[in-house]
Amino acid sequence: MLQAAAGERVSLHVAFKEDAGAKLAPGTVAQFPEIVALSERWGITFQPAVDWPESVYSSMAARAIQNTGTDASVQKIRRIWKVTVPDSVNAVRIIEQLSATGLFEYVEQEQLMPEPPADIPPVTPSYYPMQHYLRADSGVNIEYAWSKGIFGQGIQVFDIEYGVNRAHEKLEDQSVSIMNGMTIHANVSAAYAEHGTAAISVVCSDKLEYGNVGMMHGITSMVLVPEYTEQRDYDRVYAVSKALQEAAAGDIVMYEMQAGIDNGSEYVPADYNTTIWNLTKAAVDAGIVIIAAAGNGGVNLDTDPRLGSYRNRGDNGSIIVGAGSSDGNNNRLTFSTYGARVNVQAWGTAVISAGYGNYARIGGDFNQNYTMFSGTSSATPIVASAAIAIQSYYHDRTGAYLDGRQIREILMATGKPQGDPQNGHIGPLPNVKTAFDHVDSLVENGVGISKVPGLRTVHIFPNPADAVIRLELPAGTAVKHTYIFDAAGRVVYLSDRWQDQVDVSGFAGGYYTVVVLGKDNQVFRSGLSVVK
């Protein structure tokens, strides 16, 4: 088990209960005498765990309402605070005493730096013939997306982990950057940083005829969001919050991270940490696509007695990725964590990528390192690339974006079945061609993709429209708010009283979403096409 040394500073995260959170003032907890007393006794300090500006909270809240009918998951983030404990020796007693105040939903220690889930002269040979995970037989058939002209256009991707070598020959001319205001810490080892090089290269290595070819090499951008920085030291929650602050609806965020049960080496998804789980749910509700490694711990998420609280949290909407075989049988690899919550799989072995140099180091040059990437670490960017392809294709056809739950539904419904689910469920292997066929059918037949249970339909006449529309709800429905969102998730119309007619003549042509919230918490939602 990882443990902080005596005298070392450690961090906790606490989530105020809703009634206590209502009393919070910006930036201070001084209104709670219990907290003031503990702070004076132990020298602990409190600060908001997430420093989003109000504009980000407002935008995410609006998008969450659009997608789910409520912004509760976003508002909960305001109630999560970071507690800095100056000496780890006292951490257990402080956790006990904070919990005893009755103010918090949970008090949890932050993870202690878990492991990551694992052409210039001279001429580099092409490794494309080795990239069978790209193909139709035993792979995800990403080449079908290429044949349709889809290379990830219009999609932003964020990767949260330790580091990346942007000078690698496969990445130096791609749109790979490090999050503004964040500097990879000097203590991050080359092995940890090269993990990011490998994962990112699976997605977006350039398409030139040497080394490996990135699966979605035409994405708009790839942003590395480091967990361990010169600005904040190791702070996973901060890294996730920064990625989500910058991500827009439809963007892809990769969690190339895992968490150890009780800070040990039995690895499970990163959202085992409750604050990461809450941030993830807020992001998915706001339309961001989260794709997360299941972890390399071989843990059964369904039955492990230590994971009861994790299971009880339910489903936050992320896409969790297991590691499967590379032989076309789609069997779980023994090290992959598994269970009903693991949604899809991809190759967890034999994935040629940039980085490390343990497969090849051309001319002794660090920037020409190549590796056989493996684990849920290699599976995650493969699934992310399939998701990027689906998102890019859908956007190309409609001008709108799918959210994470919708993409997950497509991946699971259209993938190649797991070969041995009796040996631990990790779900199907994505199949890009059948996913595209599914999208075609949905778009051409005007059939919507489900978002969350409980959504009902608001009837819109006419639709498509160019002037005044009429809205119809079941008789007797009491209305709280009516929203109209554009394809980017922005609120373009808001009314706090029921109006059955809305003039959309001033709207630009395109796809919109109408959401009506009832006073009894019913949610009505339908798409609207405005024509010019």
Short mmCIF file of C-alpha atoms in Angstrom, two decimals:
data_model
loop_
_atom_site.label_atom_id
_atom_site.label_comp_id
_atom_site.label_asym_id
_atom_site.label_seq_id
_atom_site.Cartn_x
_atom_site.Cartn_y
_atom_site.Cartn_z
CA MET A 1 0.00 0.00 0.00
CA LEU A 2 1.18 3.53 -0.81
CA GLN A 3 1.50 5.64 2.32
CA ALA A 4 2.66 9.22 2.83
CA ALA A 5 5.75 9.49 5.02
CA ALA A 6 5.45 11.03 8.46
CA GLY A 7 5.75 14.80 8.24
CA GLU A 8 4.54 14.91 4.64
CA ARG A 9 1.58 17.01 3.64
CA VAL A 10 -1.51 15.12 2.39
CA SER A 11 -4.76 16.25 0.84
CA LEU A 12 -8.34 15.29 1.60
CA HIS A 13 -11.52 16.05 -0.29
CA VAL A 14 -14.81 16.71 1.43
CA ALA A 15 -18.27 17.24 -0.01
CA PHE A 16 -20.64 19.35 2.08
CA LYS A 17 -24.15 17.98 2.45
CA GLU A 18 -26.71 19.98 0.51
CA ASP A 19 -28.16 21.78 3.54
CA ALA A 20 -24.68 22.71 4.82
CA GLY A 21 -23.57 23.69 1.34
CA ALA A 22 -26.38 26.23 1.15
CA LYS A 23 -24.60 28.12 3.95
CA LEU A 24 -21.25 28.24 2.16
CA ALA A 25 -19.91 31.70 1.39
CA PRO A 26 -17.48 32.19 -1.52
CA GLY A 27 -14.01 31.02 -0.53
CA THR A 28 -14.58 30.56 3.19
CA VAL A 29 -15.81 27.97 5.68
CA ALA A 30 -15.55 30.35 8.66
CA GLN A 31 -19.32 30.18 9.25
CA PHE A 32 -18.95 26.63 10.59
CA PRO A 33 -17.57 26.70 14.17
CA GLU A 34 -16.77 22.97 14.05
CA ILE A 35 -14.46 23.52 11.08
CA VAL A 36 -12.83 26.58 12.63
CA ALA A 37 -12.06 24.57 15.78
CA LEU A 38 -10.53 21.67 13.82
CA SER A 39 -8.52 24.07 11.68
CA GLU A 40 -7.06 25.73 14.75
CA ARG A 41 -6.32 22.40 16.43
CA TRP A 42 -4.66 20.63 13.49
CA GLY A 43 -3.49 23.48 11.26
CA ILE A 44 -5.59 22.22 8.36
CA THR A 45 -6.68 24.59 5.60
CA PHE A 46 -9.75 24.56 3.35
CA GLN A 47 -10.14 25.76 -0.22
CA PRO A 48 -12.61 24.97 -3.02
CA ALA A 49 -11.42 21.84 -4.81
CA VAL A 50 -12.47 23.22 -8.19
CA ASP A 51 -11.77 26.83 -9.16
CA TRP A 52 -14.05 27.11 -12.18
CA PRO A 53 -15.14 30.65 -12.98
CA GLU A 54 -18.86 31.33 -12.72
CA SER A 55 -19.15 31.31 -16.52
CA VAL A 56 -18.05 27.65 -16.59
CA TYR A 57 -20.53 26.65 -13.89
CA SER A 58 -23.30 28.45 -15.77
CA SER A 59 -22.42 26.87 -19.12
CA MET A 60 -22.14 23.35 -17.71
CA ALA A 61 -25.35 23.77 -15.72
CA ALA A 62 -27.24 24.81 -18.85
CA ARG A 63 -25.86 21.87 -20.82
CA ALA A 64 -26.73 19.47 -18.01
CA ILE A 65 -30.30 20.73 -18.03
CA GLN A 66 -30.38 20.26 -21.80
CA ASN A 67 -29.20 16.66 -21.54
CA THR A 68 -30.75 15.42 -18.28
CA GLY A 69 -33.30 17.98 -17.11
CA THR A 70 -31.33 18.92 -13.98
CA ASP A 71 -28.06 20.64 -13.09
CA ALA A 72 -27.73 18.97 -9.67
CA SER A 73 -24.50 17.17 -10.58
CA VAL A 74 -22.87 20.45 -11.62
CA GLN A 75 -24.04 22.36 -8.55
CA LYS A 76 -22.66 19.61 -6.34
CA ILE A 77 -19.12 20.48 -7.50
CA ARG A 78 -19.46 23.82 -5.69
CA ARG A 79 -19.77 21.89 -2.42
CA ILE A 80 -16.52 19.91 -2.83
CA TRP A 81 -13.54 21.37 -0.96
CA LYS A 82 -9.90 20.40 -0.63
CA VAL A 83 -8.44 20.06 2.87
CA THR A 84 -4.66 20.28 3.26
CA VAL A 85 -3.27 18.32 6.21
CA PRO A 86 0.24 19.50 7.16
CA ASP A 87 1.37 16.16 8.66
CA SER A 88 0.18 12.78 7.38
CA VAL A 89 0.59 11.27 10.87
CA ASN A 90 -2.63 13.02 11.88
CA ALA A 91 -4.63 12.27 8.73
CA VAL A 92 -6.68 9.37 10.08
CA ARG A 93 -7.75 11.25 13.20
CA ILE A 94 -8.60 14.35 11.16
CA ILE A 95 -10.72 12.28 8.76
CA GLU A 96 -12.58 10.78 11.73
CA GLN A 97 -13.18 14.18 13.33
CA LEU A 98 -14.31 15.84 10.11
CA SER A 99 -16.71 12.97 9.47
CA ALA A 100 -18.08 13.29 13.00
CA THR A 101 -19.19 16.89 12.39
CA GLY A 102 -22.08 15.61 10.26
CA LEU A 103 -21.47 18.35 7.69
CA PHE A 104 -20.14 16.17 4.88
CA GLU A 105 -21.39 13.53 2.45
CA TYR A 106 -17.89 12.08 2.41
CA VAL A 107 -14.35 12.76 3.62
CA GLU A 108 -11.73 11.05 1.48
CA GLN A 109 -7.96 11.08 1.19
CA GLU A 110 -6.54 11.86 -2.23
CA GLN A 111 -4.76 9.07 -4.10
CA LEU A 112 -0.97 9.06 -3.69
CA MET A 113 0.38 9.13 -7.27
CA PRO A 114 -0.76 5.74 -8.60
CA GLU A 115 1.06 4.25 -11.58
CA PRO A 116 -0.28 5.12 -15.02
CA PRO A 117 -2.30 2.13 -16.37
CA ALA A 118 0.95 1.44 -18.64
CA ASP A 119 10.28 11.24 -39.54
CA ILE A 120 13.73 12.53 -39.10
CA PRO A 121 17.03 10.84 -40.08
CA PRO A 122 17.79 7.99 -39.79
CA VAL A 123 14.77 6.59 -41.64
CA THR A 124 12.12 4.93 -39.46
CA PRO A 125 10.39 1.93 -41.03
CA SER A 126 6.62 1.89 -41.43
CA TYR A 127 4.87 -0.01 -38.64
CA TYR A 128 1.49 0.34 -40.33
CA PRO A 129 1.47 -3.33 -41.45
CA MET A 130 1.67 -4.27 -37.75
CA GLN A 131 -1.34 -2.16 -36.75
CA HIS A 132 -3.96 -4.88 -36.99
CA TYR A 133 -6.08 -3.10 -34.39
CA LEU A 134 -7.00 -0.65 -37.18
CA ARG A 135 -8.53 -3.33 -39.37
CA ALA A 136 -11.84 -5.10 -39.87
CA ASP A 137 -10.85 -8.66 -39.01
CA SER A 138 -9.52 -8.48 -35.44
CA GLY A 139 -9.59 -4.73 -34.85
CA VAL A 140 -12.11 -1.89 -34.64
CA ASN A 141 -12.16 -1.19 -38.41
CA ILE A 142 -11.06 2.43 -38.11
CA GLU A 143 -9.98 2.18 -41.75
CA TYR A 144 -13.67 2.24 -42.69
CA ALA A 145 -13.88 5.73 -41.16
CA TRP A 146 -10.91 6.77 -43.30
CA SER A 147 -12.70 5.47 -46.40
CA LYS A 148 -15.59 7.79 -45.54
CA GLY A 149 -13.23 10.77 -45.19
CA ILE A 150 -13.44 10.79 -41.39
CA PHE A 151 -10.14 11.42 -39.58
CA GLY A 152 -11.44 13.18 -36.44
CA GLN A 153 -12.19 16.56 -37.98
CA GLY A 154 -13.89 19.00 -35.65
CA ILE A 155 -13.11 17.08 -32.44
CA GLN A 156 -11.04 18.28 -29.48
CA VAL A 157 -9.44 15.65 -27.25
CA PHE A 158 -7.97 15.95 -23.75
CA ASP A 159 -5.70 13.33 -22.15
CA ILE A 160 -5.24 13.38 -18.36
CA GLU A 161 -2.06 11.67 -17.15
CA TYR A 162 1.57 12.50 -16.28
CA GLY A 163 3.30 13.75 -19.42
CA VAL A 164 4.12 13.51 -23.14
CA ASN A 165 7.09 13.98 -25.47
CA ARG A 166 5.76 16.49 -27.99
CA ALA A 167 9.09 16.41 -29.84
CA HIS A 168 8.59 12.81 -30.94
CA GLU A 169 8.78 12.51 -34.73
CA LYS A 170 5.16 11.28 -34.87
CA LEU A 171 3.77 14.15 -32.78
CA GLU A 172 5.93 17.19 -33.50
CA ASP A 173 3.79 18.34 -36.46
CA GLN A 174 0.46 17.42 -34.87
CA SER A 175 -1.73 19.74 -32.79
CA VAL A 176 -0.49 18.34 -29.46
CA SER A 177 -0.14 20.80 -26.59
CA ILE A 178 0.05 20.95 -22.80
CA MET A 179 -2.78 22.68 -20.97
CA ASN A 180 -2.17 26.41 -20.62
CA GLY A 181 -0.85 27.37 -17.20
CA MET A 182 0.31 23.84 -16.36
CA THR A 183 3.93 22.65 -16.46
CA ILE A 184 4.85 18.98 -16.16
CA HIS A 185 6.74 18.55 -12.89
CA ALA A 186 10.48 17.96 -13.14
CA ASN A 187 10.07 14.85 -10.96
CA VAL A 188 7.90 13.07 -13.53
CA SER A 189 10.03 10.17 -14.74
CA ALA A 190 10.63 9.47 -18.41
CA ALA A 191 8.71 6.20 -18.02
CA TYR A 192 5.63 8.03 -16.72
CA ALA A 193 5.86 10.76 -19.37
CA GLU A 194 6.34 8.24 -22.17
CA HIS A 195 3.04 6.65 -21.16
CA GLY A 196 1.37 9.79 -22.49
CA THR A 197 3.49 9.72 -25.64
CA ALA A 198 2.27 6.19 -26.35
CA ALA A 199 -1.41 6.83 -25.60
CA ILE A 200 -1.56 10.06 -27.58
CA SER A 201 0.28 8.53 -30.54
CA VAL A 202 -2.33 5.76 -30.79
CA VAL A 203 -4.91 8.49 -31.40
CA CYS A 204 -3.08 11.09 -33.43
CA SER A 205 0.38 10.12 -34.70
CA ASP A 206 0.72 11.75 -38.09
CA LYS A 207 -0.21 9.81 -41.21
CA LEU A 208 3.19 9.84 -42.92
CA GLU A 209 4.64 6.56 -44.10
CA TYR A 210 6.92 5.83 -41.17
CA GLY A 211 6.35 4.66 -37.61
CA ASN A 212 2.75 4.12 -36.51
CA VAL A 213 -0.29 5.83 -38.02
CA GLY A 214 -2.64 7.59 -35.60
CA MET A 215 -6.17 6.26 -35.71
CA MET A 216 -7.75 9.74 -35.81
CA HIS A 217 -4.84 11.82 -37.05
CA GLY A 218 -7.05 14.71 -38.22
CA ILE A 219 -8.45 15.79 -34.83
CA THR A 220 -8.61 19.51 -34.18
CA SER A 221 -6.37 19.29 -31.12
CA MET A 222 -4.97 17.00 -28.43
CA VAL A 223 -4.30 18.60 -25.05
CA LEU A 224 -2.25 16.84 -22.37
CA VAL A 225 -3.51 17.77 -18.90
CA PRO A 226 -0.80 16.77 -16.40
CA GLU A 227 -1.66 15.36 -12.98
CA TYR A 228 1.70 16.34 -11.47
CA THR A 229 2.71 19.95 -12.12
CA GLU A 230 5.17 22.57 -10.97
CA GLN A 231 2.18 24.74 -10.06
CA ARG A 232 0.25 22.27 -7.87
CA ASP A 233 2.47 19.22 -7.28
CA TYR A 234 0.42 16.01 -7.58
CA ASP A 235 -3.26 16.95 -7.84
CA ARG A 236 -5.47 14.67 -9.92
CA VAL A 237 -8.67 16.49 -9.00
CA TYR A 238 -7.18 19.77 -10.23
CA ALA A 239 -6.11 18.16 -13.51
CA VAL A 240 -9.58 16.72 -14.15
CA SER A 241 -11.26 20.01 -13.25
CA LYS A 242 -8.98 21.94 -15.66
CA ALA A 243 -9.75 19.54 -18.51
CA LEU A 244 -13.48 19.84 -17.89
CA GLN A 245 -13.23 23.61 -17.61
CA GLU A 246 -11.84 23.79 -21.15
CA ALA A 247 -13.89 20.98 -22.74
CA ALA A 248 -17.02 21.79 -24.70
CA ALA A 249 -20.06 19.62 -25.29
CA GLY A 250 -19.05 16.78 -27.61
CA ASP A 251 -15.33 16.90 -26.74
CA ILE A 252 -13.54 13.69 -25.76
CA VAL A 253 -11.64 13.40 -22.46
CA MET A 254 -9.41 10.36 -21.87
CA TYR A 255 -8.74 9.23 -18.31
CA GLU A 256 -5.38 7.50 -18.83
CA MET A 257 -5.37 6.93 -15.08
CA GLN A 258 -6.24 4.28 -12.56
CA ALA A 259 -6.77 4.22 -8.80
CA GLY A 260 -5.58 1.72 -6.23
CA ILE A 261 -8.12 0.30 -3.78
CA ASP A 262 -7.18 1.78 -0.40
CA ASN A 263 -4.13 3.37 -2.09
CA GLY A 264 -2.80 -0.10 -2.91
CA SER A 265 -1.82 -1.76 -6.18
CA GLU A 266 -5.14 -3.44 -7.02
CA TYR A 267 -6.13 -1.00 -9.72
CA VAL A 268 -9.64 0.06 -10.67
CA PRO A 269 -11.07 3.04 -12.62
CA ALA A 270 -9.95 6.51 -11.55
CA ASP A 271 -13.49 7.39 -10.48
CA TYR A 272 -13.10 5.05 -7.51
CA ASN A 273 -12.15 8.40 -5.97
CA THR A 274 -15.47 10.00 -5.05
CA THR A 275 -14.56 13.52 -6.13
CA ILE A 276 -13.38 12.25 -9.53
CA TRP A 277 -16.69 10.36 -9.79
CA ASN A 278 -18.68 13.52 -9.08
CA LEU A 279 -16.67 15.59 -11.55
CA THR A 280 -17.19 12.88 -14.16
CA LYS A 281 -20.95 12.84 -13.70
CA ALA A 282 -21.14 16.63 -13.96
CA ALA A 283 -19.10 16.49 -17.17
CA VAL A 284 -21.17 13.73 -18.79
CA ASP A 285 -24.41 15.46 -17.83
CA ALA A 286 -23.01 18.57 -19.56
CA GLY A 287 -22.39 16.65 -22.80
CA ILE A 288 -18.66 15.87 -22.46
CA VAL A 289 -17.55 12.36 -23.44
CA ILE A 290 -15.41 10.67 -20.76
CA ILE A 291 -13.47 7.53 -21.74
CA ALA A 292 -11.68 5.89 -18.81
CA ALA A 293 -9.31 2.97 -18.32
CA ALA A 294 -10.78 0.20 -16.17
CA GLY A 295 -7.39 -0.34 -14.53
CA ASN A 296 -4.88 -3.18 -14.54
CA GLY A 297 -5.80 -4.74 -11.20
CA GLY A 298 -7.82 -7.77 -12.33
CA VAL A 299 -10.49 -6.66 -9.86
CA ASN A 300 -14.12 -7.78 -10.03
CA LEU A 301 -16.07 -4.54 -9.69
CA ASP A 302 -19.30 -6.46 -9.14
CA THR A 303 -18.33 -8.49 -6.08
CA ASP A 304 -15.24 -7.07 -4.37
CA PRO A 305 -16.47 -6.27 -0.84
CA ARG A 306 -14.24 -3.18 -0.64
CA LEU A 307 -16.11 -1.58 -3.55
CA GLY A 308 -19.59 -1.46 -2.03
CA SER A 309 -19.67 2.33 -1.82
CA TYR A 310 -18.34 2.58 -5.39
CA ARG A 311 -21.11 0.34 -6.69
CA ASN A 312 -23.72 2.24 -4.70
CA ARG A 313 -22.88 5.49 -6.47
CA GLY A 314 -24.36 4.06 -9.66
CA ASP A 315 -23.51 5.04 -13.21
CA ASN A 316 -21.95 8.45 -13.88
CA GLY A 317 -22.16 8.03 -17.66
CA SER A 318 -18.47 7.53 -18.45
CA ILE A 319 -17.29 4.89 -20.93
CA ILE A 320 -15.08 2.43 -19.01
CA VAL A 321 -12.64 0.38 -21.07
CA GLY A 322 -11.31 -3.12 -20.38
CA ALA A 323 -8.33 -4.86 -21.96
CA GLY A 324 -9.07 -7.63 -24.45
CA SER A 325 -7.02 -10.04 -26.54
CA SER A 326 -5.48 -9.17 -29.91
CA ASP A 327 -6.30 -12.49 -31.61
CA GLY A 328 -9.83 -11.70 -32.75
CA ASN A 329 -11.45 -13.70 -29.94
CA ASN A 330 -12.07 -10.61 -27.80
CA ASN A 331 -11.31 -12.41 -24.54
CA ARG A 332 -10.54 -10.57 -21.32
CA LEU A 333 -6.85 -10.38 -20.48
CA THR A 334 -6.29 -11.59 -16.93
CA PHE A 335 -4.94 -8.32 -15.57
CA SER A 336 -7.95 -6.26 -16.74
CA THR A 337 -10.38 -5.08 -14.11
CA TYR A 338 -13.88 -6.22 -15.07
CA GLY A 339 -17.56 -6.17 -14.20
CA ALA A 340 -20.93 -4.90 -15.39
CA ARG A 341 -19.73 -1.30 -15.18
CA VAL A 342 -16.98 -1.97 -17.78
CA ASN A 343 -18.66 -1.04 -21.06
CA VAL A 344 -16.34 -1.89 -23.94
CA GLN A 345 -12.93 -3.38 -24.62
CA ALA A 346 -10.01 -2.99 -27.00
CA TRP A 347 -6.58 -4.53 -27.47
CA GLY A 348 -4.59 -4.67 -24.24
CA THR A 349 -1.46 -6.04 -25.91
CA ALA A 350 0.60 -5.76 -29.12
CA VAL A 351 -0.37 -2.14 -29.87
CA ILE A 352 2.56 -0.54 -31.72
CA SER A 353 2.90 3.11 -30.73
CA ALA A 354 5.41 5.89 -30.15
CA GLY A 355 7.38 6.09 -26.92
CA TYR A 356 9.60 4.17 -24.47
CA GLY A 357 12.01 2.66 -27.04
CA ASN A 358 11.72 -0.93 -25.83
CA TYR A 359 10.56 -2.06 -29.27
CA ALA A 360 12.81 0.21 -31.31
CA ARG A 361 14.95 3.29 -30.88
CA ILE A 362 15.89 4.44 -34.36
CA GLY A 363 19.44 5.77 -34.54
CA GLY A 364 19.60 5.95 -30.74
CA ASP A 365 17.26 8.97 -30.88
CA PHE A 366 14.83 9.42 -27.97
CA ASN A 367 12.44 11.16 -30.36
CA GLN A 368 12.30 8.02 -32.49
CA ASN A 369 11.27 5.66 -29.69
CA TYR A 370 8.64 2.97 -30.35
CA THR A 371 6.96 0.45 -28.08
CA MET A 372 4.42 -2.34 -27.96
CA PHE A 373 1.88 -0.58 -25.77
CA SER A 374 -0.39 -2.68 -23.56
CA GLY A 375 -2.85 -2.79 -20.68
CA THR A 376 -6.07 -0.85 -20.29
CA SER A 377 -3.76 2.02 -21.23
CA SER A 378 -3.56 0.86 -24.86
CA ALA A 379 -7.22 -0.17 -24.94
CA THR A 380 -8.44 3.28 -23.86
CA PRO A 381 -7.04 5.34 -26.79
CA ILE A 382 -8.30 2.70 -29.25
CA VAL A 383 -11.84 3.06 -27.88
CA ALA A 384 -11.38 6.84 -27.73
CA SER A 385 -10.45 6.82 -31.42
CA ALA A 386 -13.59 4.85 -32.28
CA ALA A 387 -15.64 7.37 -30.28
CA ILE A 388 -13.91 10.27 -32.03
CA ALA A 389 -14.74 8.70 -35.39
CA ILE A 390 -18.43 8.33 -34.46
CA GLN A 391 -18.57 11.88 -33.10
CA SER A 392 -16.84 13.32 -36.17
CA TYR A 393 -19.11 11.38 -38.53
CA TYR A 394 -22.29 12.39 -36.69
CA HIS A 395 -21.16 16.03 -36.62
CA ASP A 396 -20.36 15.88 -40.33
CA ARG A 397 -23.88 14.62 -41.03
CA THR A 398 -25.89 16.78 -38.63
CA GLY A 399 -23.83 19.72 -37.38
CA ALA A 400 -24.58 18.58 -33.82
CA TYR A 401 -22.67 16.46 -31.29
CA LEU A 402 -23.55 13.31 -29.40
CA ASP A 403 -23.05 13.17 -25.66
CA GLY A 404 -21.17 10.47 -23.77
CA ARG A 405 -24.19 8.32 -22.98
CA GLN A 406 -25.26 8.32 -26.61
CA ILE A 407 -21.80 7.35 -27.88
CA ARG A 408 -21.59 4.63 -25.24
CA GLU A 409 -24.96 3.27 -26.35
CA ILE A 410 -23.76 3.11 -29.97
CA LEU A 411 -20.42 1.48 -29.10
CA MET A 412 -22.10 -1.19 -26.98
CA ALA A 413 -24.96 -1.87 -29.40
CA THR A 414 -22.79 -2.22 -32.52
CA GLY A 415 -19.56 -3.80 -31.25
CA LYS A 416 -18.16 -7.29 -31.72
CA PRO A 417 -19.25 -9.50 -28.80
CA GLN A 418 -16.84 -10.47 -26.04
CA GLY A 419 -15.58 -14.00 -26.50
CA ASP A 420 -15.60 -15.16 -22.88
CA PRO A 421 -17.95 -13.04 -20.73
CA GLN A 422 -18.12 -15.87 -18.18
CA ASN A 423 -14.47 -15.05 -17.33
CA GLY A 424 -15.24 -11.45 -16.41
CA HIS A 425 -17.34 -8.94 -18.32
CA ILE A 426 -15.51 -6.24 -20.30
CA GLY A 427 -18.03 -5.72 -23.07
CA PRO A 428 -17.75 -5.73 -26.86
CA LEU A 429 -14.95 -4.52 -29.12
CA PRO A 430 -16.03 -1.41 -31.09
CA ASN A 431 -16.84 -1.88 -34.76
CA VAL A 432 -16.68 1.46 -36.55
CA LYS A 433 -18.48 0.30 -39.70
CA THR A 434 -21.54 -1.02 -37.89
CA ALA A 435 -21.49 2.08 -35.67
CA PHE A 436 -21.54 4.33 -38.75
CA ASP A 437 -24.36 2.24 -40.25
CA HIS A 438 -26.29 2.71 -37.01
CA VAL A 439 -25.75 6.48 -37.12
CA ASP A 440 -26.91 6.54 -40.76
CA SER A 441 -30.10 4.72 -39.83
CA LEU A 442 -30.82 7.04 -36.93
CA VAL A 443 -30.23 10.19 -38.94
CA GLU A 444 -32.07 9.07 -42.05
CA ASN A 445 -35.08 7.75 -40.16
CA GLY A 446 -35.24 10.67 -37.76
CA VAL A 447 -34.96 8.36 -34.76
CA GLY A 448 -33.40 9.91 -31.66
CA ILE A 449 -30.75 8.28 -29.49
CA SER A 450 -31.77 7.92 -25.87
CA LYS A 451 -30.07 10.07 -23.26
CA VAL A 452 -31.36 9.31 -19.78
CA PRO A 453 -34.44 7.48 -18.49
CA GLY A 454 -37.48 9.59 -17.73
CA LEU A 455 -37.26 12.07 -20.61
CA ARG A 456 -40.56 12.67 -22.38
CA THR A 457 -41.36 14.35 -25.67
CA VAL A 458 -42.48 17.92 -26.21
CA HIS A 459 -44.41 18.04 -29.47
CA ILE A 460 -43.30 20.81 -31.86
CA PHE A 461 -45.33 22.06 -34.85
CA PRO A 462 -44.18 22.71 -37.52
CA ASN A 463 -40.84 20.96 -37.47
CA PRO A 464 -38.74 21.90 -39.47
CA ALA A 465 -39.74 25.52 -38.95
CA ASP A 466 -38.75 29.00 -40.12
CA ALA A 467 -41.05 31.26 -38.08
CA VAL A 468 -43.37 30.58 -35.13
CA ILE A 469 -43.48 27.12 -33.55
CA ARG A 470 -46.22 25.71 -31.33
CA LEU A 471 -45.32 23.55 -28.34
CA GLU A 472 -47.67 20.92 -26.93
CA LEU A 473 -47.44 19.10 -23.59
CA PRO A 474 -49.83 16.69 -21.85
CA ALA A 475 -52.88 18.46 -20.45
CA GLY A 476 -52.40 19.80 -16.94
CA THR A 477 -48.60 19.95 -17.06
CA ALA A 478 -47.30 22.74 -14.82
CA VAL A 479 -44.20 24.30 -16.38
CA LYS A 480 -41.21 25.72 -14.53
CA HIS A 481 -38.81 26.64 -17.37
CA THR A 482 -38.57 26.34 -21.16
CA TYR A 483 -35.14 26.26 -22.81
CA ILE A 484 -33.97 26.13 -26.41
CA PHE A 485 -30.32 25.15 -26.99
CA ASP A 486 -28.33 25.42 -30.20
CA ALA A 487 -26.14 22.60 -31.55
CA ALA A 488 -23.19 23.84 -29.47
CA GLY A 489 -25.23 23.57 -26.26
CA ARG A 490 -25.71 27.32 -25.81
CA VAL A 491 -29.00 28.67 -24.42
CA VAL A 492 -30.68 30.76 -27.13
CA TYR A 493 -34.11 30.99 -25.50
CA LEU A 494 -35.21 30.83 -21.86
CA SER A 495 -38.62 31.48 -20.35
CA ASP A 496 -39.75 30.99 -16.76
CA ARG A 497 -43.43 30.88 -17.75
CA TRP A 498 -45.24 28.62 -20.17
CA GLN A 499 -45.64 29.95 -23.70
CA ASP A 500 -47.02 27.53 -26.24
CA GLN A 501 -45.75 29.65 -29.16
CA VAL A 502 -42.14 30.71 -29.74
CA ASP A 503 -40.87 32.82 -32.64
CA VAL A 504 -37.69 31.23 -34.08
CA SER A 505 -37.48 33.43 -37.17
CA GLY A 506 -34.40 35.13 -35.73
CA PHE A 507 -32.56 31.82 -35.20
CA ALA A 508 -29.83 30.76 -37.61
CA GLY A 509 -30.59 27.68 -39.66
CA GLY A 510 -29.58 24.44 -37.96
CA TYR A 511 -30.43 21.91 -35.27
CA TYR A 512 -31.75 22.94 -31.84
CA THR A 513 -33.01 21.18 -28.72
CA VAL A 514 -36.17 22.22 -26.87
CA VAL A 515 -36.28 21.26 -23.16
CA VAL A 516 -39.28 21.94 -20.91
CA LEU A 517 -38.99 21.39 -17.15
CA GLY A 518 -42.18 20.69 -15.26
CA LYS A 519 -42.77 21.84 -11.70
CA ASP A 520 -43.12 18.21 -10.65
CA ASN A 521 -39.62 17.47 -12.05
CA GLN A 522 -40.89 16.01 -15.31
CA VAL A 523 -38.58 16.66 -18.27
CA PHE A 524 -39.80 17.01 -21.87
CA ARG A 525 -37.27 17.15 -24.71
CA SER A 526 -37.33 17.17 -28.52
CA GLY A 527 -35.17 18.21 -31.44
CA LEU A 528 -36.03 21.20 -33.63
CA SER A 529 -34.75 21.98 -37.12
CA VAL A 530 -34.76 25.63 -38.18
CA VAL A 531 -34.59 26.18 -41.94
CA LYS A 532 -33.76 29.35 -43.84
#
